[in-house]
PDB file of C-alpha atoms in Angstrom:
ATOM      1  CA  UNK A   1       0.000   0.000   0.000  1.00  0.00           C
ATOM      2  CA  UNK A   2       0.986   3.859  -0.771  1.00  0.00           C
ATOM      3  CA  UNK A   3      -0.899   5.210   1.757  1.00  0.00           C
ATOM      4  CA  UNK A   4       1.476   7.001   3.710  1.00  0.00           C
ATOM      5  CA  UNK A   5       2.913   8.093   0.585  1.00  0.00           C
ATOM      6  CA  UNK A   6      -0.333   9.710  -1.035  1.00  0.00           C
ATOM      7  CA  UNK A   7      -1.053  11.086   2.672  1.00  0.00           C
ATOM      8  CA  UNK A   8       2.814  12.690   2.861  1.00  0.00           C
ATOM      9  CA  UNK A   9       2.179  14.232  -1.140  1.00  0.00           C
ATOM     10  CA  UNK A  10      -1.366  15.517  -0.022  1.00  0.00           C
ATOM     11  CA  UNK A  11       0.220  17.074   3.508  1.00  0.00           C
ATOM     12  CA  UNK A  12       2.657  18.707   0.879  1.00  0.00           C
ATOM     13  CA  UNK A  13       0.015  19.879  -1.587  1.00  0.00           C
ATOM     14  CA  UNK A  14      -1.574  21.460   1.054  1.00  0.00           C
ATOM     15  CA  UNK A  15       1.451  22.994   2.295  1.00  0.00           C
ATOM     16  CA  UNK A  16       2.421  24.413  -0.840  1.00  0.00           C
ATOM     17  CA  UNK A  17      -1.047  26.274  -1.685  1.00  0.00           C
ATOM     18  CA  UNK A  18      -0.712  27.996   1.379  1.00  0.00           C
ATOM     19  CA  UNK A  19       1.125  31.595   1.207  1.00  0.00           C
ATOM     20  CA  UNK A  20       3.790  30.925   3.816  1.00  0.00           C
ATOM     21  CA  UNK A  21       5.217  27.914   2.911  1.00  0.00           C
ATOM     22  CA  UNK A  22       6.169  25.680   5.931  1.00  0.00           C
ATOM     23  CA  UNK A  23       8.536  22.188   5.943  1.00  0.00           C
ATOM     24  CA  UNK A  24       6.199  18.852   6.854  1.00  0.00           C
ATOM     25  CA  UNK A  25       7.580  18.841  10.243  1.00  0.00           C
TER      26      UNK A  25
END
């Protein structure tokens, strides 16, 4: 299963549409 993976890539989508960008963690 990829689910951690699709979970990490939507965490970073997310992340990435918001105007200050942050790291994951």
């Amino acid at each position: 299963h990829t689910e951690l993976q699709i979970l990490i890539y939507l965490q970073f989508c997310a992340d990435t549409q918001r105007v200050d960008f942050q790291p994951l963690r």
